[in-house]
XYZ file of C-alpha atoms in Angstrom:
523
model
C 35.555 -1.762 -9.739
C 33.094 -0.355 -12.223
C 29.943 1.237 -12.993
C 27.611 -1.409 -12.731
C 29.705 -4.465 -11.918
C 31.266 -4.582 -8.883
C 30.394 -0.093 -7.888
C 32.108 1.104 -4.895
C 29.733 2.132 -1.642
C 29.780 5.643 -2.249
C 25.910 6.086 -2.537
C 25.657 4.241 0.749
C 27.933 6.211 2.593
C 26.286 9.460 1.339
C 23.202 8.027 3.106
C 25.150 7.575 6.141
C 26.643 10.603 5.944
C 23.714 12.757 6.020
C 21.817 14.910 8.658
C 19.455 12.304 9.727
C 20.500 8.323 8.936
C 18.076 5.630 10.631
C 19.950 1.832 10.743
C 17.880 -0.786 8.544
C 21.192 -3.040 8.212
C 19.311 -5.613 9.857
C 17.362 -6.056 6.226
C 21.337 -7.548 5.381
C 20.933 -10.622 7.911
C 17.150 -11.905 5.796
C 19.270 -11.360 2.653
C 22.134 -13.772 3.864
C 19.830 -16.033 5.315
C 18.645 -16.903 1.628
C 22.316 -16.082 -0.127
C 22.300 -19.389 -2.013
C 19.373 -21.253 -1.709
C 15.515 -21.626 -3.236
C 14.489 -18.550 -1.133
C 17.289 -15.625 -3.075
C 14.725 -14.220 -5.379
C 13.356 -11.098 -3.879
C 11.186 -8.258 -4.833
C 10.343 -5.485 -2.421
C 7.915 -2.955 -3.465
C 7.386 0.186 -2.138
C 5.836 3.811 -2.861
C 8.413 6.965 -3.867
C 10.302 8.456 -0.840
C 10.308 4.888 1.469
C 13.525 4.273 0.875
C 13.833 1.529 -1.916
C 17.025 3.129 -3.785
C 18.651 3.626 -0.389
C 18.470 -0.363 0.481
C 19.258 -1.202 -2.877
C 22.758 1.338 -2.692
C 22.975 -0.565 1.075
C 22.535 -4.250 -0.428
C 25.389 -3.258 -2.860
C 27.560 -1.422 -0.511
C 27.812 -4.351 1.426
C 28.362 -7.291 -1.098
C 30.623 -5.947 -3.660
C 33.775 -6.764 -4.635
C 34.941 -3.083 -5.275
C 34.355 -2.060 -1.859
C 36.045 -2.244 1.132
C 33.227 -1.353 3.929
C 33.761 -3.068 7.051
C 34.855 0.232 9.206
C 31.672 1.780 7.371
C 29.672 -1.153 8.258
C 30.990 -1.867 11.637
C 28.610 0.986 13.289
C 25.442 -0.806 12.499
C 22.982 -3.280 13.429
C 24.360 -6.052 11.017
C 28.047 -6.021 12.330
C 26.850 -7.968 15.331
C 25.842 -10.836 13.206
C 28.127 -13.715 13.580
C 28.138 -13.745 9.539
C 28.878 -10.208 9.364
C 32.333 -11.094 7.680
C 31.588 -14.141 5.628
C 29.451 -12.084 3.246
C 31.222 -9.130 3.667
C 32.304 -7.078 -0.055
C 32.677 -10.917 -1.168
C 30.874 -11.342 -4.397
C 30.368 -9.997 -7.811
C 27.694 -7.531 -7.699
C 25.800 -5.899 -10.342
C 23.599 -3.167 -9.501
C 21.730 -1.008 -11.869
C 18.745 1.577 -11.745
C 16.511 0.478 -14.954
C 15.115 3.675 -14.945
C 18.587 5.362 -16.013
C 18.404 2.264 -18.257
C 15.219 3.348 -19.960
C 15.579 7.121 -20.047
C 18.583 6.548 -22.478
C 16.431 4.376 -24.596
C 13.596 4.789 -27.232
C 12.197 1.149 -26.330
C 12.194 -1.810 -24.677
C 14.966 -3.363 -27.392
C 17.413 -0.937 -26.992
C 17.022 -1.373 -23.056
C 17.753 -4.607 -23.381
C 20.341 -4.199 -25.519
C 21.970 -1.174 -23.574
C 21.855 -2.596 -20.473
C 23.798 -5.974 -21.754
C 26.756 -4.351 -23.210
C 27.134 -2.401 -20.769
C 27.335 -4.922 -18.447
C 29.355 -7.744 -20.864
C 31.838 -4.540 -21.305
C 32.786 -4.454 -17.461
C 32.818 -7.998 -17.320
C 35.151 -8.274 -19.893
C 37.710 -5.540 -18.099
C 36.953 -7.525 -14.891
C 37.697 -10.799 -16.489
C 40.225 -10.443 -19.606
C 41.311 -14.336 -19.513
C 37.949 -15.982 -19.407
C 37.543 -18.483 -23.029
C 33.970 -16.649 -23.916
C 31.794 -18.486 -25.935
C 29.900 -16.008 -27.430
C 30.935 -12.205 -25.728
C 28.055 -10.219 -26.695
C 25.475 -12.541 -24.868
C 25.588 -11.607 -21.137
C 24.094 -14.702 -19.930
C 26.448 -16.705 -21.472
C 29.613 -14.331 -20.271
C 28.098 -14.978 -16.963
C 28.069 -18.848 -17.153
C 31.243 -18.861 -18.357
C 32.993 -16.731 -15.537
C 30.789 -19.176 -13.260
C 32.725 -22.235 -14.917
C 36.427 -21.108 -15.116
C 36.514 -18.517 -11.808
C 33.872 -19.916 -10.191
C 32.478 -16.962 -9.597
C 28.686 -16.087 -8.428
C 26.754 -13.042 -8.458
C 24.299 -10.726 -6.843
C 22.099 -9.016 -9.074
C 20.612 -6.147 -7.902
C 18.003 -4.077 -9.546
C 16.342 -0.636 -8.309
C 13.255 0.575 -10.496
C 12.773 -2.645 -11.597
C 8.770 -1.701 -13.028
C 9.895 1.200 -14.816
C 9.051 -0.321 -17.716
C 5.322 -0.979 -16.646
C 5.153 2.856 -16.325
C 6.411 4.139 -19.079
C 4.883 1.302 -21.373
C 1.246 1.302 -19.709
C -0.312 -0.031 -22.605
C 2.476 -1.942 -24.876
C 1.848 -5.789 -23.427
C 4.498 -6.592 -26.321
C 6.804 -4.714 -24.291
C 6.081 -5.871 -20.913
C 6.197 -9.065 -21.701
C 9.730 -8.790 -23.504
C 10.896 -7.539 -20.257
C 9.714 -10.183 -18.164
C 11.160 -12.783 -20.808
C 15.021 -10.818 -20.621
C 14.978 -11.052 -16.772
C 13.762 -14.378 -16.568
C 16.410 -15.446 -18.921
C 18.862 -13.844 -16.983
C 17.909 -14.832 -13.723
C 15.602 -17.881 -13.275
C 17.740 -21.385 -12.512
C 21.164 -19.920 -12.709
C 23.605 -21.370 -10.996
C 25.413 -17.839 -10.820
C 23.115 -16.035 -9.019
C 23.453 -15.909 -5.439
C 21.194 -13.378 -4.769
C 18.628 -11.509 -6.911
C 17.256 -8.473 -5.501
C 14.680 -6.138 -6.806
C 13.423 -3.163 -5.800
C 9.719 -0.983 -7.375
C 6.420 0.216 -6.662
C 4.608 -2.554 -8.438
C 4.546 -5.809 -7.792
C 5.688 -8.444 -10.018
C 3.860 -8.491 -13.390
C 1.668 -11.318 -13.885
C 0.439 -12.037 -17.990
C -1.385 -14.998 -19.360
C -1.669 -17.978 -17.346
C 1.740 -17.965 -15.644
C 4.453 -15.436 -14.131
C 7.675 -14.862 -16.100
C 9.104 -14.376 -12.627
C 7.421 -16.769 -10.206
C 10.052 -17.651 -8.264
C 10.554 -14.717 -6.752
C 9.147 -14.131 -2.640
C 7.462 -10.721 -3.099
C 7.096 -8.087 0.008
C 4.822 -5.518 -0.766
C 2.763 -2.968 0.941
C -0.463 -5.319 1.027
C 2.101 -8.117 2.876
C 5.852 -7.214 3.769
C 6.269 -10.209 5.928
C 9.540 -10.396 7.955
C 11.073 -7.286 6.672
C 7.911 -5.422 7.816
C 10.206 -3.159 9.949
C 12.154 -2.103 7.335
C 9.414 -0.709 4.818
C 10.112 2.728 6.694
C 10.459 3.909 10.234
C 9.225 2.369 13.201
C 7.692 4.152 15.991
C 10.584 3.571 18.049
C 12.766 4.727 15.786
C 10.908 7.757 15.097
C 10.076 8.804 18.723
C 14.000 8.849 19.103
C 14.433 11.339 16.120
C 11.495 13.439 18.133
C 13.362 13.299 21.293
C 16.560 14.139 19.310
C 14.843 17.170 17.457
C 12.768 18.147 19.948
C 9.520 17.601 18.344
C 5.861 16.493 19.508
C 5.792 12.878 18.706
C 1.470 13.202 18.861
C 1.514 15.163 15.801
C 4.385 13.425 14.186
C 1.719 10.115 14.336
C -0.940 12.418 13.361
C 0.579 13.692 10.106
C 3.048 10.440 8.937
C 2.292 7.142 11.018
C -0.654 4.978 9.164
C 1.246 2.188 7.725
C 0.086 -0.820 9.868
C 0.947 -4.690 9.317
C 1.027 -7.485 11.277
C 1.917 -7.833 15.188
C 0.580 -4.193 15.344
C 3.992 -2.792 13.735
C 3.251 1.148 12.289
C 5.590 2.448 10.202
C 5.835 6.056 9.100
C 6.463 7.407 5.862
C 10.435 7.906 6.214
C 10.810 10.752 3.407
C 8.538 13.058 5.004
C 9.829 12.421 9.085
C 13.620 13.348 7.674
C 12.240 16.725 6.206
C 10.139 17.196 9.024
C 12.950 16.855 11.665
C 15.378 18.657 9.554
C 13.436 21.919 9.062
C 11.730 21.447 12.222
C 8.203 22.525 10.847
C 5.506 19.899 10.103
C 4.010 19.854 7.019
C 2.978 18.217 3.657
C 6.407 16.697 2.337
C 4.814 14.282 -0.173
C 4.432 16.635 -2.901
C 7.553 17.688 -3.346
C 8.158 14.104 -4.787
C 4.593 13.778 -6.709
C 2.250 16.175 -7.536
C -1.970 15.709 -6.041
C -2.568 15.002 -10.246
C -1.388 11.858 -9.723
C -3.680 10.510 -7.042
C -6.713 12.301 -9.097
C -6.169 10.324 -12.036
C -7.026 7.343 -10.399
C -9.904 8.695 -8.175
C -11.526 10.234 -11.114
C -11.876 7.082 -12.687
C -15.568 6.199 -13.115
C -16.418 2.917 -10.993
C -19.188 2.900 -8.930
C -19.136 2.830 -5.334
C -15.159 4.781 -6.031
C -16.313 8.443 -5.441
C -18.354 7.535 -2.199
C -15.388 5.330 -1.108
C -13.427 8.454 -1.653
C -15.466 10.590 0.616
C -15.874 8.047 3.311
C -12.003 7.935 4.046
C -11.455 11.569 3.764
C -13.878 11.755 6.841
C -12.167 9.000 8.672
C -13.870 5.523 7.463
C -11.937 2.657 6.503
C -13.803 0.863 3.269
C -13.591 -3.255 2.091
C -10.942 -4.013 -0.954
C -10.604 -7.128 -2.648
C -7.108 -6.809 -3.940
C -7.491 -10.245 -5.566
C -8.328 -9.154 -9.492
C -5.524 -6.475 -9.933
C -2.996 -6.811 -12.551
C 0.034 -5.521 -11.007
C 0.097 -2.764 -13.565
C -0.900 0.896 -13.545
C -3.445 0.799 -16.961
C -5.844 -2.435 -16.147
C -8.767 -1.479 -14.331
C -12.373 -3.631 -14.396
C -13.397 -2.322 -11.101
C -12.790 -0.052 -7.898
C -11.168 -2.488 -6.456
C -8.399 -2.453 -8.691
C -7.953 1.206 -8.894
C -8.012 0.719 -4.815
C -5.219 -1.899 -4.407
C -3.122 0.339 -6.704
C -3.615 2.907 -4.093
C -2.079 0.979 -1.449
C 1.072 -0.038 -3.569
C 1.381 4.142 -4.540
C 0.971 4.443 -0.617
C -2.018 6.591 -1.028
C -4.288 4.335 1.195
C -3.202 1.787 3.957
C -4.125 -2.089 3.811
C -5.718 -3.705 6.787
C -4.353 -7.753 6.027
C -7.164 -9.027 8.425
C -10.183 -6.549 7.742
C -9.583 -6.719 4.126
C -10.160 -2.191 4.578
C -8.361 0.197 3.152
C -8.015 4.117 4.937
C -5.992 6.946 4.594
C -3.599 6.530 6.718
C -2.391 9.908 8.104
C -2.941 14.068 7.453
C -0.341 13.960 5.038
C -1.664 11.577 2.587
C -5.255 13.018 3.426
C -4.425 16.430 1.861
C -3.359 15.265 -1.106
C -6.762 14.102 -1.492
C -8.433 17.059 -0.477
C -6.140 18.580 -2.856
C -7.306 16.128 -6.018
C -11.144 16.455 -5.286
C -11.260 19.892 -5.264
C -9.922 20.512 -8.372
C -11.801 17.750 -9.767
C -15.620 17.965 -10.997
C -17.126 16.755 -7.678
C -19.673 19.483 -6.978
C -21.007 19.513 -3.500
C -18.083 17.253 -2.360
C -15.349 20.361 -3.160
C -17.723 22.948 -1.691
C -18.367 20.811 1.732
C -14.754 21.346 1.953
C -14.022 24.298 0.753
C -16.695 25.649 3.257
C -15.484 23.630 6.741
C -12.882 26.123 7.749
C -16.375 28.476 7.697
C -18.025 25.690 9.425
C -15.270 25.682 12.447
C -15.090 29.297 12.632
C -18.777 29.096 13.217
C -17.821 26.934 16.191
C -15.052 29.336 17.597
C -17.892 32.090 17.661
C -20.939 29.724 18.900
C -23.058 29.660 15.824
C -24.869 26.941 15.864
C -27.553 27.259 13.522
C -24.201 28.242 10.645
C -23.005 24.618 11.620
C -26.330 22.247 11.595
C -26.794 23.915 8.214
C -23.208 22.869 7.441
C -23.379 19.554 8.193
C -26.655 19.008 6.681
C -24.441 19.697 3.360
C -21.925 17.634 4.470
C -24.534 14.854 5.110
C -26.157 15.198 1.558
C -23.027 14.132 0.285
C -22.105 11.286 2.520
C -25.902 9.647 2.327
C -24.332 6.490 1.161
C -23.019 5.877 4.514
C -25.475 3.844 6.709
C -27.090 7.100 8.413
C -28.613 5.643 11.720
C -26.617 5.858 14.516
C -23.992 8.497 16.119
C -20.788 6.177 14.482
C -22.476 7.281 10.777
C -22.840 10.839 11.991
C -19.161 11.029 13.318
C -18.058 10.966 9.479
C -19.936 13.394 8.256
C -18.780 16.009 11.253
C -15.462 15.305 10.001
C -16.267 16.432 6.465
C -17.918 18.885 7.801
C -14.844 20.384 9.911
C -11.907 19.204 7.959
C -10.647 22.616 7.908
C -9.908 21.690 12.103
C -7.305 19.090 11.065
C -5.021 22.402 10.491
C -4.946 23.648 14.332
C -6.284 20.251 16.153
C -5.527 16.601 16.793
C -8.683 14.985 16.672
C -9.649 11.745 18.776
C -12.386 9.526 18.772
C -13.582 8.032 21.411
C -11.370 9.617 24.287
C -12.012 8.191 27.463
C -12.624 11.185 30.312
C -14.693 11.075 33.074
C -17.001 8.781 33.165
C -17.330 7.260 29.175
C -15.976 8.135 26.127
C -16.397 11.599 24.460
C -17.556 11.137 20.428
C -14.878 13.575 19.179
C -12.132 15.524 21.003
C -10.161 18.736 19.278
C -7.226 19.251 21.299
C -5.346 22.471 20.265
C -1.676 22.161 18.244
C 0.931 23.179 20.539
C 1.507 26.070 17.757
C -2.046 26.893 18.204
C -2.789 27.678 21.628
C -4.771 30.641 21.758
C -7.648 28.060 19.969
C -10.148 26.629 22.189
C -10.442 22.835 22.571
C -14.106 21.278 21.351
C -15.836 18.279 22.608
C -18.327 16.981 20.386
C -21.115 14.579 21.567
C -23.442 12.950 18.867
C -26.706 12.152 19.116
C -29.681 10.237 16.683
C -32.735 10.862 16.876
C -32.451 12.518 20.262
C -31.751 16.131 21.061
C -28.492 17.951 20.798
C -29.203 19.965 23.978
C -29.252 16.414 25.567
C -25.543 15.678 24.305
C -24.405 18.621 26.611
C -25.618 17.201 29.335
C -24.258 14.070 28.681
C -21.113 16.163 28.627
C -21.440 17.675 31.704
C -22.924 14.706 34.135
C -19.867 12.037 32.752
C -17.392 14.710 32.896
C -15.704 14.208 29.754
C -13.618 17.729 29.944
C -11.758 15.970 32.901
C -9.684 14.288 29.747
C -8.548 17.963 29.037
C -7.550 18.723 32.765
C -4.318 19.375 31.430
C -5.151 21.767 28.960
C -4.984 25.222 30.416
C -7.244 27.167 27.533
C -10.828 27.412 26.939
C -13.042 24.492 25.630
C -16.331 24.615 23.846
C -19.029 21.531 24.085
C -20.958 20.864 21.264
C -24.069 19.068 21.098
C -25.144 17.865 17.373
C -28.473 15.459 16.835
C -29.759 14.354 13.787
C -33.698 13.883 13.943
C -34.882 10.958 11.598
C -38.552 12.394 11.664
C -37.643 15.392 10.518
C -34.262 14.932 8.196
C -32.587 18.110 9.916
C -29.707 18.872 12.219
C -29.732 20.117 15.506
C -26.661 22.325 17.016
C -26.225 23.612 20.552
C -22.417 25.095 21.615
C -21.891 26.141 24.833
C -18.261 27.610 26.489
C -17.511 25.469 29.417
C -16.219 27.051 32.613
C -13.340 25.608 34.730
């Protein structure tokens, strides 16, 4: 047993040890379904807090020699696989963290260089009576424990892109990188299994991939291990019903991750804190900092800002994710900086609309955060002003709102401005302050249709009245009350025991201006 070859399971069972531990051992039956064949090259990327290192300490937990984890194991999903055994703590396992790698070094050399005597030295303990040819190359230690013990290996390696952030601009460096692991790992016959585990995914330079044979799951397309890119909604309804928590605003503040089959997957990091203090709130920056998302939205492309301001309001926008570079310092156009957005988790990819969103409250406030400390004029002030703008609601003044969302229009013109769809996103810029005491729905169905936009108090909240808000173009906002009242909309709120206030909003093409009328409705 030693540091990096062979490690014993401790990290693992820390995981399972703790307050909150959600199963993902059925991630272990893909990776023995391609132990040994074309298919054993994998690289999953994720964003920070989903859980990467904690797979990567499971992956090694499980296969290593210098453990002894079947009791451990037996609990979980995995042990009812019929090859739960076979693979079972059988096989030489190296794990490493490159980023412990690279914080001990002053480049990419004496990474290399660390990271292969340290792993030839534990070799070498492991397997004293092995005829090396040549002991300070690790790739040929390797092939020569392969040919006398035939022995194989599992290679697995967390923070694999480290490099690519600390070395944003060296290319010399990068591409030293790539060559080491490819070297290591491409058509050996001693590797079993190589598993890798970053935010990025796999650098592409020149013509051709130092690493092309490896099946890549990322964010934009995690295929059959979908499930286990965080929490399902199963899985995190039964930590609600465990913790007592409202699963509505649990979806509201950390679902948004959606792929294929209609699977949504929450941001795991941020459901754990959630349920373990028992308060909602914004968890993701106590792992990163709002700077980081700013950098990239500051970044001058055209079309980026208004992009920016559509999905705080709600709209999804098109991304061609087909030019980026799989690094975080090549940009040619939004696009790019978008698609980088989705691998940092920032926005979530649509796979058959091609659209990116924000996809929950959490994510949302760090980029409220970012734009207004940035240099976007009216954009800051719009939001800034919209807890004004819904206290102007709470105490029916309309004309303080129709002059509010006039500023919020001004700076979401580049939407298509002609029907009550356009004029739905610019209400929500205009009241983003409500996303603090309300869950907001579009489109409820009650009564007799669908109301435009529904504020339903936070349970925490419930001295706050509930708002329905009908939309009208070109019409006349006292009409969108009525429309109110004859379909009986408020009849989606008959369980709601507290006050609700209708408001009517039209936007008059003739003249350019906003029209408010708020009335208190009367059970």
């Amino acid at each position: 047993m030693g540091i990096y070859l062979n490690p014993d399971g401790s990290k693992f069972e820390e995981a399972v040890n703790s307050d909150i531990y959600v199963d993902k051992t059925g991630l272990l039956n893909y990776t023995n379904s391609v132990l040994h064949t074309m298919q054993k090259y994998l690289c999953i990327s994720r964003p920070r807090r989903f859980g990467k290192s904690m797979a990567a300490n499971m992956l090694s937990a499980y296969y290593s020699r210098g453990c002894d984890e079947k009791t451990l194991f037996s609990q979980f999903e995995i042990a009812r696989s019929d090859d739960f055994t076979e693979h079972l703590n059988r096989y030489n396992t190296i794990s490493v963290n490159m980023q412990e790698f690279l914080s001990r070094s002053k480049s990419i050399y004496e990474l290399i260089d660390r990271f292969k005597r340290l792993v030839i030295r534990e070799l070498k303990y492991e397997y004293p009576d092995v005829d090396y040819f040549d002991d300070t190359d690790l790739i040929e230690c390797m092939q020569d424990i392969y040919a006398q013990k035939k022995q194989t290996f599992i290679i697995i390696i967390d923070e694999w892109d480290c490099i690519f952030r600390e070395y944003k601009e060296d290319k010399n460096a990068q591409e030293k990188y790539l060559d080491f692991l490819r070297d290591l790992l491409k058509d050996k016959s001693y590797i079993h299994l190589a598993y890798m585990t970053g935010i990025l995914p796999i650098k592409k330079y020149g013509t051709h991939s130092a690493l092309n044979m490896f099946d890549e799951f990322s964010m934009i397309d995690p295929g059959p291990l979908a499930r286990y890119v965080g929490f399902t909604e199963d899985e995190v309804s039964d930590l609600c019903k465990k913790y007592q928590m409202d699963m509505a605003e649990i979806k509201s503040w950390y679902d948004g991750y959606t792929f294929e089959n209609g699977l949504s997957i929450y941001s795991p990091r941020s459901v754990v804190s959630c349920m373990r203090f028992g308060k909602i709130g914004n968890y993701w920056n106590q792992t990163e900092t709002f700077e980081a998302l700013r950098i990239y939205i500051d970044m001058n492309f055209e079309g980026l800002k208004d992009d920016v301001i559509s999905m705080i309001a709600g709209k999804s926008v098109p991304v061609n994710i087909g030019s980026f570079a799989n690094d975080m310092a090549t940009f040619h156009t939004e696009d790019d900086v978008l698609t980088l957005l989705i691998h940092l988790g920032y926005v979530s990819y649509d796979y058959d609309s091609k659209t990116v969103k924000i996809p929950n409250e959490e994510v949302r406030a760090e980029y409220v955060n970012s734009v207004a400390a940035s240099e976007w004029g009216e954009v800051s002030k719009s939001l800034k002003n919209s807890a004004d703008t819904l206290e102007a609601i709470w105490q029916k003044r309309p004309k303080q709102v129709a002059e509010a969302i006039k500023q919020a229009h001004f700076e979401t013109s580049h939407i298509q401005y002609n029907d009550e769809n356009a004029l739905s996103y610019t209400i929500s810029l205009a009241l983003y302050a409500a996303r603090n005491f309300y869950l907001i729905h579009r489109e409820l169905a009650g009564g007799k249709g669908f109301a435009d936009l529904v504020f339903i108090p936070r349970k925490k909240f419930p001295e706050k009245p509930a708002i329905i808000v009908e939309l009208k173009w070109n019409k006349a906002a006292k009409g969108a009350i009525e429309q109110i009242k004859n379909k009986e909309y408020c009849r989606s709120l008959e369980e709601y025991k507290g006050n609700i206030l209708l408001v009517g909003i039209n936007y008059s093409k003739k003249t350019k201006e906003h029209e408010c009328v708020i009335e208190e409705y009367l059970k």
